Short mmCIF file of C-alpha atoms in Angstrom, two decimals:
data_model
loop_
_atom_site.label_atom_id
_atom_site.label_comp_id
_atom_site.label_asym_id
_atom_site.label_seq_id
_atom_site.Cartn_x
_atom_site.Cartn_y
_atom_site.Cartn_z
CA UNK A 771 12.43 -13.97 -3.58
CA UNK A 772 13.84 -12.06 -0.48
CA UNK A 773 12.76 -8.45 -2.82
CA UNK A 774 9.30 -9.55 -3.65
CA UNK A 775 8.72 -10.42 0.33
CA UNK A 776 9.87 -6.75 0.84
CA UNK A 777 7.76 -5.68 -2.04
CA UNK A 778 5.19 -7.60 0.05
CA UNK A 779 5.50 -5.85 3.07
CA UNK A 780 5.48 -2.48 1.74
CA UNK A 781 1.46 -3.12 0.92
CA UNK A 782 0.78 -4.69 3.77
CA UNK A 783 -0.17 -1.88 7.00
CA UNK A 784 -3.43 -2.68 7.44
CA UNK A 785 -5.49 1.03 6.15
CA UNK A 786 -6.90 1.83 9.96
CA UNK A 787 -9.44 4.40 10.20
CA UNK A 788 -7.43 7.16 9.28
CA UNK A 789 -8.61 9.52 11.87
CA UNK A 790 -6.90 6.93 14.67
CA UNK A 791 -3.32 7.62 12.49
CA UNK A 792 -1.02 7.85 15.39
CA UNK A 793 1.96 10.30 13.71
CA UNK A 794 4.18 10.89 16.33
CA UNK A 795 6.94 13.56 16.38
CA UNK A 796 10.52 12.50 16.62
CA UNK A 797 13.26 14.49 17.60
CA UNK A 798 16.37 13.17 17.44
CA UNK A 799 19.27 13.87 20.16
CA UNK A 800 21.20 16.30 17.58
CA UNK A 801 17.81 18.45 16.72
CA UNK A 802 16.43 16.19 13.13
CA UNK A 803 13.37 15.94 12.86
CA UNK A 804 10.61 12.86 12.07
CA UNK A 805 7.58 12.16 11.76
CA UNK A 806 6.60 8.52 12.93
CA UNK A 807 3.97 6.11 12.75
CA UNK A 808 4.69 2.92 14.57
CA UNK A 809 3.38 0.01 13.05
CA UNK A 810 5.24 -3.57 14.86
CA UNK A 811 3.16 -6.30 13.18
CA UNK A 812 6.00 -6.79 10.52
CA UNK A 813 9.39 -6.42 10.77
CA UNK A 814 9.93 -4.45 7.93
CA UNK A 815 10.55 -0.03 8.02
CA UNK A 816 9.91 2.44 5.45
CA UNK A 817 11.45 5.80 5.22
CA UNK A 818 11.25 9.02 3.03
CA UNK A 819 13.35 11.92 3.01
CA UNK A 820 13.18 15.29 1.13
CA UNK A 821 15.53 17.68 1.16
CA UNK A 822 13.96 21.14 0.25
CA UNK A 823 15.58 23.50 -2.35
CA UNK A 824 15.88 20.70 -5.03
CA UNK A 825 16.36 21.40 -8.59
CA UNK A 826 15.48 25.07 -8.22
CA UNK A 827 18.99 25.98 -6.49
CA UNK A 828 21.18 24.81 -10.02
CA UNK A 829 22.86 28.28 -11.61
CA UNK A 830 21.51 28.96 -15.05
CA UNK A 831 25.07 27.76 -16.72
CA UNK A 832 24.83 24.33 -14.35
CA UNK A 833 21.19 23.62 -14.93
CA UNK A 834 20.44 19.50 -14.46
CA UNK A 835 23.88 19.16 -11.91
CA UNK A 836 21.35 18.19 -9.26
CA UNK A 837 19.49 15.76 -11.36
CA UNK A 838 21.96 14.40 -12.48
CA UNK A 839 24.09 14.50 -9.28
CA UNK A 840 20.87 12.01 -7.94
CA UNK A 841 21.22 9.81 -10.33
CA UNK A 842 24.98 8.73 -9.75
CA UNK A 843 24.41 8.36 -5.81
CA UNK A 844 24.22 4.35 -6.36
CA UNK A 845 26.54 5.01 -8.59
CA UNK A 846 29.44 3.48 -6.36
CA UNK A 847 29.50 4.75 -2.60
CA UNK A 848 32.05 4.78 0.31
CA UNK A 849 34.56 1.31 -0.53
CA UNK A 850 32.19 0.37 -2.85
CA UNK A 851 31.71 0.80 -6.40
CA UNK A 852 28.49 0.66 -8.68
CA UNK A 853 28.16 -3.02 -8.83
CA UNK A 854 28.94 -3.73 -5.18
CA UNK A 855 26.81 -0.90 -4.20
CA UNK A 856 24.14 -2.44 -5.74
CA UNK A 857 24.95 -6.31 -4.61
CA UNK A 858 24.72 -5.21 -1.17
CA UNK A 859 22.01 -3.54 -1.39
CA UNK A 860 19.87 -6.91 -3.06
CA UNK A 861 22.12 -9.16 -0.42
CA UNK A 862 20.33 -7.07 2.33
CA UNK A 863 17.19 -6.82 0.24
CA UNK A 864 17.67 -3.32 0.81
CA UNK A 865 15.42 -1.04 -1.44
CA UNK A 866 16.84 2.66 -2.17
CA UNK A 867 15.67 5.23 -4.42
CA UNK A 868 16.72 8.37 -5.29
CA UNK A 869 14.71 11.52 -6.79
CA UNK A 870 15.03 14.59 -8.32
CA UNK A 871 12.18 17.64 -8.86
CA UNK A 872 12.63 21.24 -8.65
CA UNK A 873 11.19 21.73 -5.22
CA UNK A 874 13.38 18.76 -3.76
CA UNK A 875 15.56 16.13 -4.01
CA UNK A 876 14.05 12.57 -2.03
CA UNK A 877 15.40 9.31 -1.19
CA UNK A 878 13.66 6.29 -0.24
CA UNK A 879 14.46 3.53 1.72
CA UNK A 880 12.83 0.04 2.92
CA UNK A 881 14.65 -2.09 5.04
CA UNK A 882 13.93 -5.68 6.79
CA UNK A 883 14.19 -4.88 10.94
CA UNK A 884 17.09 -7.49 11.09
CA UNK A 885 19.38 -5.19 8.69
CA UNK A 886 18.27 -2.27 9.89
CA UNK A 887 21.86 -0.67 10.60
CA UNK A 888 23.51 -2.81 7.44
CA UNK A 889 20.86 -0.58 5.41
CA UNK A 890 21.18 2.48 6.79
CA UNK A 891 24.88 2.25 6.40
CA UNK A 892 24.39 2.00 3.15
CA UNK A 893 22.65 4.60 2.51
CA UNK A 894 24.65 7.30 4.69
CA UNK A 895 27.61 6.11 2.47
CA UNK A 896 25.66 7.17 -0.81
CA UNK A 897 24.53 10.85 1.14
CA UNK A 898 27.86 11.49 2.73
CA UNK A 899 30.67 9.80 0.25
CA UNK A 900 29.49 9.24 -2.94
CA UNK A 901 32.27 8.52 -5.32
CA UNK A 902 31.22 10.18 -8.86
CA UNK A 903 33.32 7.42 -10.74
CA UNK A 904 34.06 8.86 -13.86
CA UNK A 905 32.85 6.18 -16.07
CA UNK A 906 29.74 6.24 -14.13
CA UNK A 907 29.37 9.76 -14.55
CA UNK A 908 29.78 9.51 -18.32
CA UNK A 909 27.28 6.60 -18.32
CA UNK A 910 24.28 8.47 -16.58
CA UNK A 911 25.04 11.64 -18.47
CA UNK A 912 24.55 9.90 -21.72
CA UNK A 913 21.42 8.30 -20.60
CA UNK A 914 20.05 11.62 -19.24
CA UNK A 915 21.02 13.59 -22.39
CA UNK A 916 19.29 10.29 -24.73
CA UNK A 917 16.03 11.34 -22.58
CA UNK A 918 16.84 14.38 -23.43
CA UNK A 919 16.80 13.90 -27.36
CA UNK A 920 13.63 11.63 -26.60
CA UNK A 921 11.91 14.65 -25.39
CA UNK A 922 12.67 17.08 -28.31
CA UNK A 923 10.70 14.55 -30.38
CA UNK A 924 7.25 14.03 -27.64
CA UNK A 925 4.56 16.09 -27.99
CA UNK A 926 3.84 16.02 -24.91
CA UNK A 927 7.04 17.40 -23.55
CA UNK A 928 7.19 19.92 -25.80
CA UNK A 929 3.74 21.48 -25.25
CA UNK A 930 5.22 21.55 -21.07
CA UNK A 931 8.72 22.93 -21.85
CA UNK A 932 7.14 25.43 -23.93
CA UNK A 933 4.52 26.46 -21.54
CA UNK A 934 6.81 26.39 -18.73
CA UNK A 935 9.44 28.80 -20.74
CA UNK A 936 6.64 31.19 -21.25
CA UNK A 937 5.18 31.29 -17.98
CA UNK A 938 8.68 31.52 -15.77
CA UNK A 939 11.26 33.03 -17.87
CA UNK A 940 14.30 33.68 -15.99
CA UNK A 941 13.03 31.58 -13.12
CA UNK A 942 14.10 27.86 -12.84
CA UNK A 943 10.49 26.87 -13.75
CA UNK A 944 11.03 27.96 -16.82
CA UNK A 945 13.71 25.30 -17.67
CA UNK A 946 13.37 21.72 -17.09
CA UNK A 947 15.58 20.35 -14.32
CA UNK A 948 16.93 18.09 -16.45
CA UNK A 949 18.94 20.69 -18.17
CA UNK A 950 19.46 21.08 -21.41
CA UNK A 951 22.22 19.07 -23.71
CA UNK A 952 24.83 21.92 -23.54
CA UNK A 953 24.52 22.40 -19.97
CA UNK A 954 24.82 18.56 -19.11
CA UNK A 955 27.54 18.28 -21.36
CA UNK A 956 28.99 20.81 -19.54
CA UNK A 957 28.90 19.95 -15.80
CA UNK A 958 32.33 18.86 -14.42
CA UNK A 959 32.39 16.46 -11.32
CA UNK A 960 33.15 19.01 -9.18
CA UNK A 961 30.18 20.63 -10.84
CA UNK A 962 28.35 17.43 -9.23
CA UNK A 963 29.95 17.58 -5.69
CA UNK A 964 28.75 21.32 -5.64
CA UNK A 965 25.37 20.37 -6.17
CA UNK A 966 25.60 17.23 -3.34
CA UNK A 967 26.65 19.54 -0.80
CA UNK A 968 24.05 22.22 -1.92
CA UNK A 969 21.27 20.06 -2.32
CA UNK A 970 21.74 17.66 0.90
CA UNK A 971 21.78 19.58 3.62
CA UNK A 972 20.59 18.53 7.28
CA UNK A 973 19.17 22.00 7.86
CA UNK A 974 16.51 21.21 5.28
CA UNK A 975 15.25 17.77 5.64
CA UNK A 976 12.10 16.10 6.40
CA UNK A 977 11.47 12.62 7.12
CA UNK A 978 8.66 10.39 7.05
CA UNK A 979 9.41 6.71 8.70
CA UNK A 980 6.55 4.14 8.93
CA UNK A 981 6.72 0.61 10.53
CA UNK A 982 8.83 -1.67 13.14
CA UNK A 983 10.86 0.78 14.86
CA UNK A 984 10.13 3.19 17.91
CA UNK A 985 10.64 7.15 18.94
CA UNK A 986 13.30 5.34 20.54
CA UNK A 987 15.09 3.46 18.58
CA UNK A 988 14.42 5.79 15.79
CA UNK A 989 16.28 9.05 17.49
CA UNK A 990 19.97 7.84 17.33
CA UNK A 991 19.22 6.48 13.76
CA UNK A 992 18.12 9.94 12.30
CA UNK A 993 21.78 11.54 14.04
CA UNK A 994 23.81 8.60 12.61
CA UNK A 995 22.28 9.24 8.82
CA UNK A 996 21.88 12.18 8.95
CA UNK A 997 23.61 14.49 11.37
CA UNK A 998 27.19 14.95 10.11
CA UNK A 999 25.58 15.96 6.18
CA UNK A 1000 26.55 19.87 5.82
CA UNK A 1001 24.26 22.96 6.04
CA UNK A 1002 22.76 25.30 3.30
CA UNK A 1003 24.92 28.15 3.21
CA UNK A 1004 23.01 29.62 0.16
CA UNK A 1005 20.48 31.95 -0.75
CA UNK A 1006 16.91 30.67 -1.24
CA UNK A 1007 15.53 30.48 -4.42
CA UNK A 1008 12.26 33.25 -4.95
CA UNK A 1009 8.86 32.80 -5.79
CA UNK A 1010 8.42 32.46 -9.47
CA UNK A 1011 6.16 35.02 -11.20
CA UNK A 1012 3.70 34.03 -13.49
CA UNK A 1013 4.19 35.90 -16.57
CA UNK A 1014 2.42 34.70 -19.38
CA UNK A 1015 -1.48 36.12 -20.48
CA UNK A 1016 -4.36 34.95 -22.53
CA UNK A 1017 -4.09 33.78 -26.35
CA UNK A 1018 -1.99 30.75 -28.42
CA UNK A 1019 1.32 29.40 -29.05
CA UNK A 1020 1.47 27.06 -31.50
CA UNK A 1021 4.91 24.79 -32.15
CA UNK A 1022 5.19 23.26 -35.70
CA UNK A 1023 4.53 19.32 -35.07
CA UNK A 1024 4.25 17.06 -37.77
CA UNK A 1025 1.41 14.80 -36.44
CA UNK A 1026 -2.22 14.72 -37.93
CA UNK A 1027 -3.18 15.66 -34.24
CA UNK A 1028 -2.06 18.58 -31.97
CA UNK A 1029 -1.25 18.23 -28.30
CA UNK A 1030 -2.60 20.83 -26.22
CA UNK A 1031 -1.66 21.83 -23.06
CA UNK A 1032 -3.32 25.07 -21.03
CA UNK A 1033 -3.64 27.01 -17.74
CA UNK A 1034 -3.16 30.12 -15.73
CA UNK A 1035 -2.11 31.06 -12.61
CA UNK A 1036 -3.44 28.83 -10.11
CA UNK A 1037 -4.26 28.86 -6.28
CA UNK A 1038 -1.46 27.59 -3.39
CA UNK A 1039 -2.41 25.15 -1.24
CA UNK A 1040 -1.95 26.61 1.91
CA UNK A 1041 -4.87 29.35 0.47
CA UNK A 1042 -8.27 29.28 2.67
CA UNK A 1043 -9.70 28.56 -0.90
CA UNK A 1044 -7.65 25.56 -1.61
CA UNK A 1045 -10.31 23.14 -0.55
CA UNK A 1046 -13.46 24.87 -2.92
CA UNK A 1047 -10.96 25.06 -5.87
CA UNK A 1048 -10.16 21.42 -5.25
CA UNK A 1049 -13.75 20.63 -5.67
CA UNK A 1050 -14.09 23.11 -8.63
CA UNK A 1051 -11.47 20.95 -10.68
CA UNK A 1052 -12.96 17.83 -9.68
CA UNK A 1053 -16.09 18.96 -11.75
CA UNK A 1054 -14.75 20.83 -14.20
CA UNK A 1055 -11.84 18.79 -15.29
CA UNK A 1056 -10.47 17.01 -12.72
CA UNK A 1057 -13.46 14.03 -12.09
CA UNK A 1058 -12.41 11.91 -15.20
CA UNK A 1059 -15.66 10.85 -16.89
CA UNK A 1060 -17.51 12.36 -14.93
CA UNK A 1061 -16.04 15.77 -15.49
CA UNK A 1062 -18.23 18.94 -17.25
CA UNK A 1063 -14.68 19.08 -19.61
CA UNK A 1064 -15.04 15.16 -20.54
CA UNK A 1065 -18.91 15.82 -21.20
CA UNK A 1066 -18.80 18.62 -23.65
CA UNK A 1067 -15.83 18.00 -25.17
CA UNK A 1068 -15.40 13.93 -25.69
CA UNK A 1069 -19.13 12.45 -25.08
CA UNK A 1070 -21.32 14.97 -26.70
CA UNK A 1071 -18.88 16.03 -29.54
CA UNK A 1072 -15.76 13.95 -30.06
CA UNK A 1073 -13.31 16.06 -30.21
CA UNK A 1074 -11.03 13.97 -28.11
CA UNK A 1075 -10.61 10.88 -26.65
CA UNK A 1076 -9.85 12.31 -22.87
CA UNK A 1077 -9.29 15.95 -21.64
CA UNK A 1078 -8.19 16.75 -17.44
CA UNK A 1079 -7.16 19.33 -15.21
CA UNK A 1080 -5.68 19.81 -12.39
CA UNK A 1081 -3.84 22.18 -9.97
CA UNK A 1082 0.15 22.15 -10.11
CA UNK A 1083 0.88 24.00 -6.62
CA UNK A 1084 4.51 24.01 -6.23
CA UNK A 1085 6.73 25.45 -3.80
CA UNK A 1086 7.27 28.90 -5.66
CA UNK A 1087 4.58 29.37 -8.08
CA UNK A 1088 1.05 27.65 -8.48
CA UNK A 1089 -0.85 26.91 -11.90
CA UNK A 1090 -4.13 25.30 -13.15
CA UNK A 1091 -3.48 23.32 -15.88
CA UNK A 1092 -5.55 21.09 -18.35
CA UNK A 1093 -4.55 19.26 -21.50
CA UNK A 1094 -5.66 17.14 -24.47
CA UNK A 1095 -5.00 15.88 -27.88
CA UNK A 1096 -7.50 16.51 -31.06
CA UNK A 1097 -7.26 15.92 -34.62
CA UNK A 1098 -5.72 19.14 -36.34
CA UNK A 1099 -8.61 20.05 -37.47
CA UNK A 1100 -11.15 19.38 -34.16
CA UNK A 1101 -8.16 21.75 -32.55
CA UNK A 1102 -9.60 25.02 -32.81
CA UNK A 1103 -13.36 23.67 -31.97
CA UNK A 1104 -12.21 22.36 -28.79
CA UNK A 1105 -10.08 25.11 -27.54
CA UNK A 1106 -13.09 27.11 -27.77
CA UNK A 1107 -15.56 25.06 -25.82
CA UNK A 1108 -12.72 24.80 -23.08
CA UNK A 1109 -12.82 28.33 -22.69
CA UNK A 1110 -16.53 28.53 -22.80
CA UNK A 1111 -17.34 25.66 -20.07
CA UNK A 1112 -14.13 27.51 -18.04
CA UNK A 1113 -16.08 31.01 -18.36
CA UNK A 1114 -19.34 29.00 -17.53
CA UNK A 1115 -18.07 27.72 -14.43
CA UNK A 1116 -16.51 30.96 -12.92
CA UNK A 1117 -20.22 32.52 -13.63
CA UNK A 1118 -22.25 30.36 -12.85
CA UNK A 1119 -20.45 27.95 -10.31
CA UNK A 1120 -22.09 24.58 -9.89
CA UNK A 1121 -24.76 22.59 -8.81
CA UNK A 1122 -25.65 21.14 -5.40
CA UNK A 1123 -25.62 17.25 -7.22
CA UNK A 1124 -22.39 18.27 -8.56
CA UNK A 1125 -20.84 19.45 -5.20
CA UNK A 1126 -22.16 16.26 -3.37
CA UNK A 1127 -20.84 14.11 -5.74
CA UNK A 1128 -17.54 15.87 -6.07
CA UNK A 1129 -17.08 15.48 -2.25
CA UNK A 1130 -18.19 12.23 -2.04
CA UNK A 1131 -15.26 10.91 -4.18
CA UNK A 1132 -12.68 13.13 -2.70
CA UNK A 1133 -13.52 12.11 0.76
CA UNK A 1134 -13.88 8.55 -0.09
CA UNK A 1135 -11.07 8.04 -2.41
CA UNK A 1136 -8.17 9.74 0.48
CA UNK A 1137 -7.81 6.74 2.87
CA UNK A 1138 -7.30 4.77 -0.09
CA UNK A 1139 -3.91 6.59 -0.22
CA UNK A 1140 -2.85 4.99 2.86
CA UNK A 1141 -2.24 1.51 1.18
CA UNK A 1142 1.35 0.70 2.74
CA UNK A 1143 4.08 1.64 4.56
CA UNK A 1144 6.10 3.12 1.45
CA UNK A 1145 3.18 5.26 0.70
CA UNK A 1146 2.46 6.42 4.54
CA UNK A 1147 6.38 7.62 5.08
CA UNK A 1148 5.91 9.08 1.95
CA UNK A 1149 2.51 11.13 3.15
CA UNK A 1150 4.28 11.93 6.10
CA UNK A 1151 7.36 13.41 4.52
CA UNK A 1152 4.95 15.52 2.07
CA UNK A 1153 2.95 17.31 4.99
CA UNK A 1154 5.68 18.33 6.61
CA UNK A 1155 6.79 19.46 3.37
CA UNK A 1156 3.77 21.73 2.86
CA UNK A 1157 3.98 22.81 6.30
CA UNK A 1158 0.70 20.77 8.14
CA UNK A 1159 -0.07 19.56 11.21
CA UNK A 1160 -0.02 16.04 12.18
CA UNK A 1161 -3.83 15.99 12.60
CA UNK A 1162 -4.19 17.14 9.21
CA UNK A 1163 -5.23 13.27 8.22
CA UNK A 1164 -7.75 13.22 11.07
CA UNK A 1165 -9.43 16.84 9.78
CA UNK A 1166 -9.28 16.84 5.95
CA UNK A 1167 -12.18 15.39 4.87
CA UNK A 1168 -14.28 17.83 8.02
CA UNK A 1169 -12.48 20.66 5.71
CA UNK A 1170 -13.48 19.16 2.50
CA UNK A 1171 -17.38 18.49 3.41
CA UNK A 1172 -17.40 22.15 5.20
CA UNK A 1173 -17.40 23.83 1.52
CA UNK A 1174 -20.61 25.07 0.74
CA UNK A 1175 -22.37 26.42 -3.11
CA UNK A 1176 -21.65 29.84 -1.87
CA UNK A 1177 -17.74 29.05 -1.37
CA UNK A 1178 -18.03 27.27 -4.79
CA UNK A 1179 -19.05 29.93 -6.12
CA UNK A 1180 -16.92 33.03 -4.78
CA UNK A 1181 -13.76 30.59 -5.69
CA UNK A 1182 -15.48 30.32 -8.97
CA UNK A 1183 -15.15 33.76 -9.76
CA UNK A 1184 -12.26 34.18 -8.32
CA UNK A 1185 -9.88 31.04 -9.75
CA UNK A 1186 -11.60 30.49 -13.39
CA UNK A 1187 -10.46 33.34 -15.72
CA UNK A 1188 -11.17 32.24 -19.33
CA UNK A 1189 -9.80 35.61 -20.96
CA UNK A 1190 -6.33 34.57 -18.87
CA UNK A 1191 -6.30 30.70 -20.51
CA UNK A 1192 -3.20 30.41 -22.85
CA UNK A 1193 -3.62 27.25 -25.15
CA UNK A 1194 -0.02 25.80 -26.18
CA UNK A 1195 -0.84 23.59 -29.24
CA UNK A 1196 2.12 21.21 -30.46
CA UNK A 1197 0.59 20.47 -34.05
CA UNK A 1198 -0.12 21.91 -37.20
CA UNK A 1199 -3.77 22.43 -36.49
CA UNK A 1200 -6.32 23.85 -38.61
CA UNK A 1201 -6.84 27.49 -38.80
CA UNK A 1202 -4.98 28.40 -35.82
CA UNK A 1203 -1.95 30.15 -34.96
CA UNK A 1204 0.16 32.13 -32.07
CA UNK A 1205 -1.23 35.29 -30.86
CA UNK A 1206 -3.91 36.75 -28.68
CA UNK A 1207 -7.41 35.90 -28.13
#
C-alpha cells in the first residue's frame, strides 16, 4: 500500500502552465549543481541524476562493465546485502532505479519527505560502497548474457546491432553497451569497480529534483550524496563518425517477413535547424497515422502494418532513422517508395496544412510531458544534459511556431538525402540482396 501511495504521488504535480515553471538553480556549498522546482503541496521528492560519459567510456576488451556494473548497485550496499538492501528500501517505501545507455549512466530516486535522509542514505551507500557480492555478480551476469542470447534471435535487434556496426565501426556506437557474451564473461569484479569509479564521478553529474524540499534544504543534501564520489580522471570519449553510405544489407532471417530498419546521418539538436527537421519528421514519418510514410506505404498500398521515423541525436553522433516490417515479398516494393516519398520531401518540402498541423501537435502534445514529479526531475536532468537554459520550457513552443515553409524547405534539402538511405533488412526477402543502390 505505502508503494502505490508513492506511485500516487509521483502523478500527482498539478501540469501548471508551463511557461510559469519556476526551475531554480541550486548550488550546493561544495560546488554540485541542481536544478529545482519546488512543489510543497505533497510531501513526497523526486530526483534524477545522470552522470555523463556512460557506456561510451568501457575499453573495447571490457565492453558491458558499466552496464552491468548498474545493474549490481542494489545488489547489496554498505552493511547490507541484496535482500536487506532491498527490504529497506520497501520499509521506507523508497523507490531507486538505476540506468545504463551509452551517453550516461542515471539513477532515480523518490522518497516520502519524512524519510528523506533514511533514503538518501541509502542510496549514497549503493554510489559510494557497493559491495559486488560475488554470487550477485554471477546472478546479473547470467541474466544480462540470457538477454543477450534473446537478442541474437529478435529481428528487431538484429536489424539495430547491424546498422549500428556499420555506421560506427571502431566507435562504441558500433557495439551495444551491453557487450557481447565473451566480453561479459570476461569482466572480473575489479573489472566492475573500474567502471564505478569511471562512470560515477561528481565532476560530471546533473541533477534534476522536483517536489517538497527547498534551495535550502536541498544544498547540504546534494554535498552529503554526492560530494565525496571521485572525479573523471580519463579521457573523453570522441564524436563518432558516421561511416556507412547508400544501398542494402540484408541478414539471413528465417521469418516469412523482413524487419527493416534505415537512416543516415542525422541533424544534432543543438543545430539552428533542429526545430524545422523536427517538424519535417513529424510529416514524413514521425506523425503516426497521420504521417506521408504511413499514407503511401500502409493505407494506400499495404505493404505494412506501421512504418516511423525519427531523429536519434546522441551525445557523439546524430542519425535519422525509420523502420518497418513487410512480408518478404512486399520488401523490395516498400523500400522503394520510402526512398521515393524521402526524395519527394527534400524537393519539394511540404505544405502549409501540413506545417500547421505538424505544429499544432508538437506544441500541444509538450506540456503533456509534465505529468508528475518523476517525469519533471527527469526533464530537468535532460536539459541540463543537452546543455539548455532554464527558460527553455517557457520558449520552445515560440521556437517551434517561428518555423516557416521556407525553413521547411531549406532543411528539406538539406537533411533528406534519399541516395544516402541504407536499408538493413533482417529477412529473406524477395529479390533483394546487400549492395549498392
Amino acid at each position: 500500500m505505502i508503494r502505490l501511495i508513492l506511485a500516487l504521488f509521483a502523478l500527482m504535480m498539478p501540469l501548471k502552465a508551463m511557461a510559469a515553471v519556476d526551475i531554480q538553480v541550486v548550488t550546493s556549498p561544495g560546488g554540485i549543481t541542481a536544478w529545482l522546482v519546488e512543489e510543497r503541496s505533497i510531501p513526497f521528492v523526486a530526483m534524477d541524476i545522470r552522470f555523463n560519459g556512460g557506456a561510451n567510456e568501457d575499453a573495447p576488451e571490457k565492453r558491458g562493465a558499466t552496464y552491468l556494473m548498474m545493474g549490481l548497485l542494489e545488489e547489496g550496499a554498505g552493511e547490507r546485502n541484496n535482500q536487506e538492501y532491498a527490504e529497506a528500501a520497501e520499509a521506507l517505501a523508497t523507490v531507486i532505479e538505476f540506468d545504463a545507455n551509452s551517453d550516461t549512466v542515471s539513477v532515480s530516486l523518490q522518497f516520502l519527505t519524512e524519510n528523506r535522509d533514511a533514503s538518501v542514505n541509502l542510496l549514497r551507500d549503493a554510489l559510494l560502497d557497493p559491495t559486488f557480492d560475488p554470487v550477485a555478480v554471477e546472478r546479473v551476469r547470467e541474466q544480462v548474457l540470457a538477454g543477450l542470447a534473446a537478442d541474437a534471435r529478435d529481428p528487431e535487434e538484429i536489424a539495430g546491432k547491424t546498422l549500428a556496426g556499420l555506421a560506427f565501426p571502431g566507435h562504441p556506437y558500433g557495439t551495444p553497451i551491453e557487450g557481447s557474451p565473451e566480453t561479459v564473461a570476461a569482466l572480473s569484479i575489479d573489472d566492475l569497480r573500474q567502471a564505478h569509479a569511471r562512470a560515477l564521478t561528481r565532476d560530471r553529474v546533473v541533477v534534476g529534483v522536483t517536489g517538497d524540499i527547498s534551495a535550502e534544504e536541498l544544498g547540504p543534501l546534494l554535498d552529503h550524496l554526492l560530494g565525496d564520489l571521485p572525479t573523471f580522471d580519463g579521457v573523453p570519449v570522441g564524436r563518432a563518425d558516421y561511416r556507412l553510405g547508400g544501398g542494402i544489407t540484408v541478414v539471413d532471417f528465417p521469418s516469412p517477413q523482413s524487419v527493416v530498419l534505415f537512416g543516415h546521418e542525422g541533424i544534432a539538436f543543438d543545430d539552428p535547424d533542429y526545430f524545422p527537421a523536427a517538424l519535417l519528421n513529424q510529416v514524413l514519418g514521425g506523425g503516426g497515422f497521420a504521417s506521408r510514410l504511413m499514407t503511401e506505404v500502409r493505407e494506400k498500398r499495404g505493404l505494412t502494418y506501421g512504418i516511423g521515423t525519427y531523429l536519434a541525436s546522441n551525445d557523439l553522433a546524430e542519425q535519422f532513422l525509420g523502420q518497418f516490417s513487410s512480408s518478404n515479398d512486399k520488401t523490395a516494393e516498400a523500400i522503394a517508395l520510402v526512398r521515393e516519398e524521402w526524395a519527394r520531401m527534400a524537393a519539394e518540402g511540404m505544405t502549409e496544412a501540413e506545417l500547421d498541423t505538424a505544429k499544432t501537435y508538437m506544441t500541444g502534445a509538450y506540456p503533456l510531458r509534465f505529468d508528475g514529479n518523476s517525469r519533471i526531475a527527469s526533464i530537468l536532468a535532460g536539459m541540463q544534459t543537452l546543455g539548455l537554459s532554464p527558460d527553455y520550457i517557457a520558449t520552445r513552443n515560440d521556437r517551434v511556431d517561428a518555423v516557416t515553409l521556407d525553413d521547411i524547405k531549406r532543411v528539406a534539402a538539406r537533411l533528406l538525402r534519399s541516395d544516402d538511405l541504407h536499408f538493413v533488412v533482417v529477412g529473406q526477402p524477395n529479390d533483394l540482396e546487400s549492395g549498392s543502390f
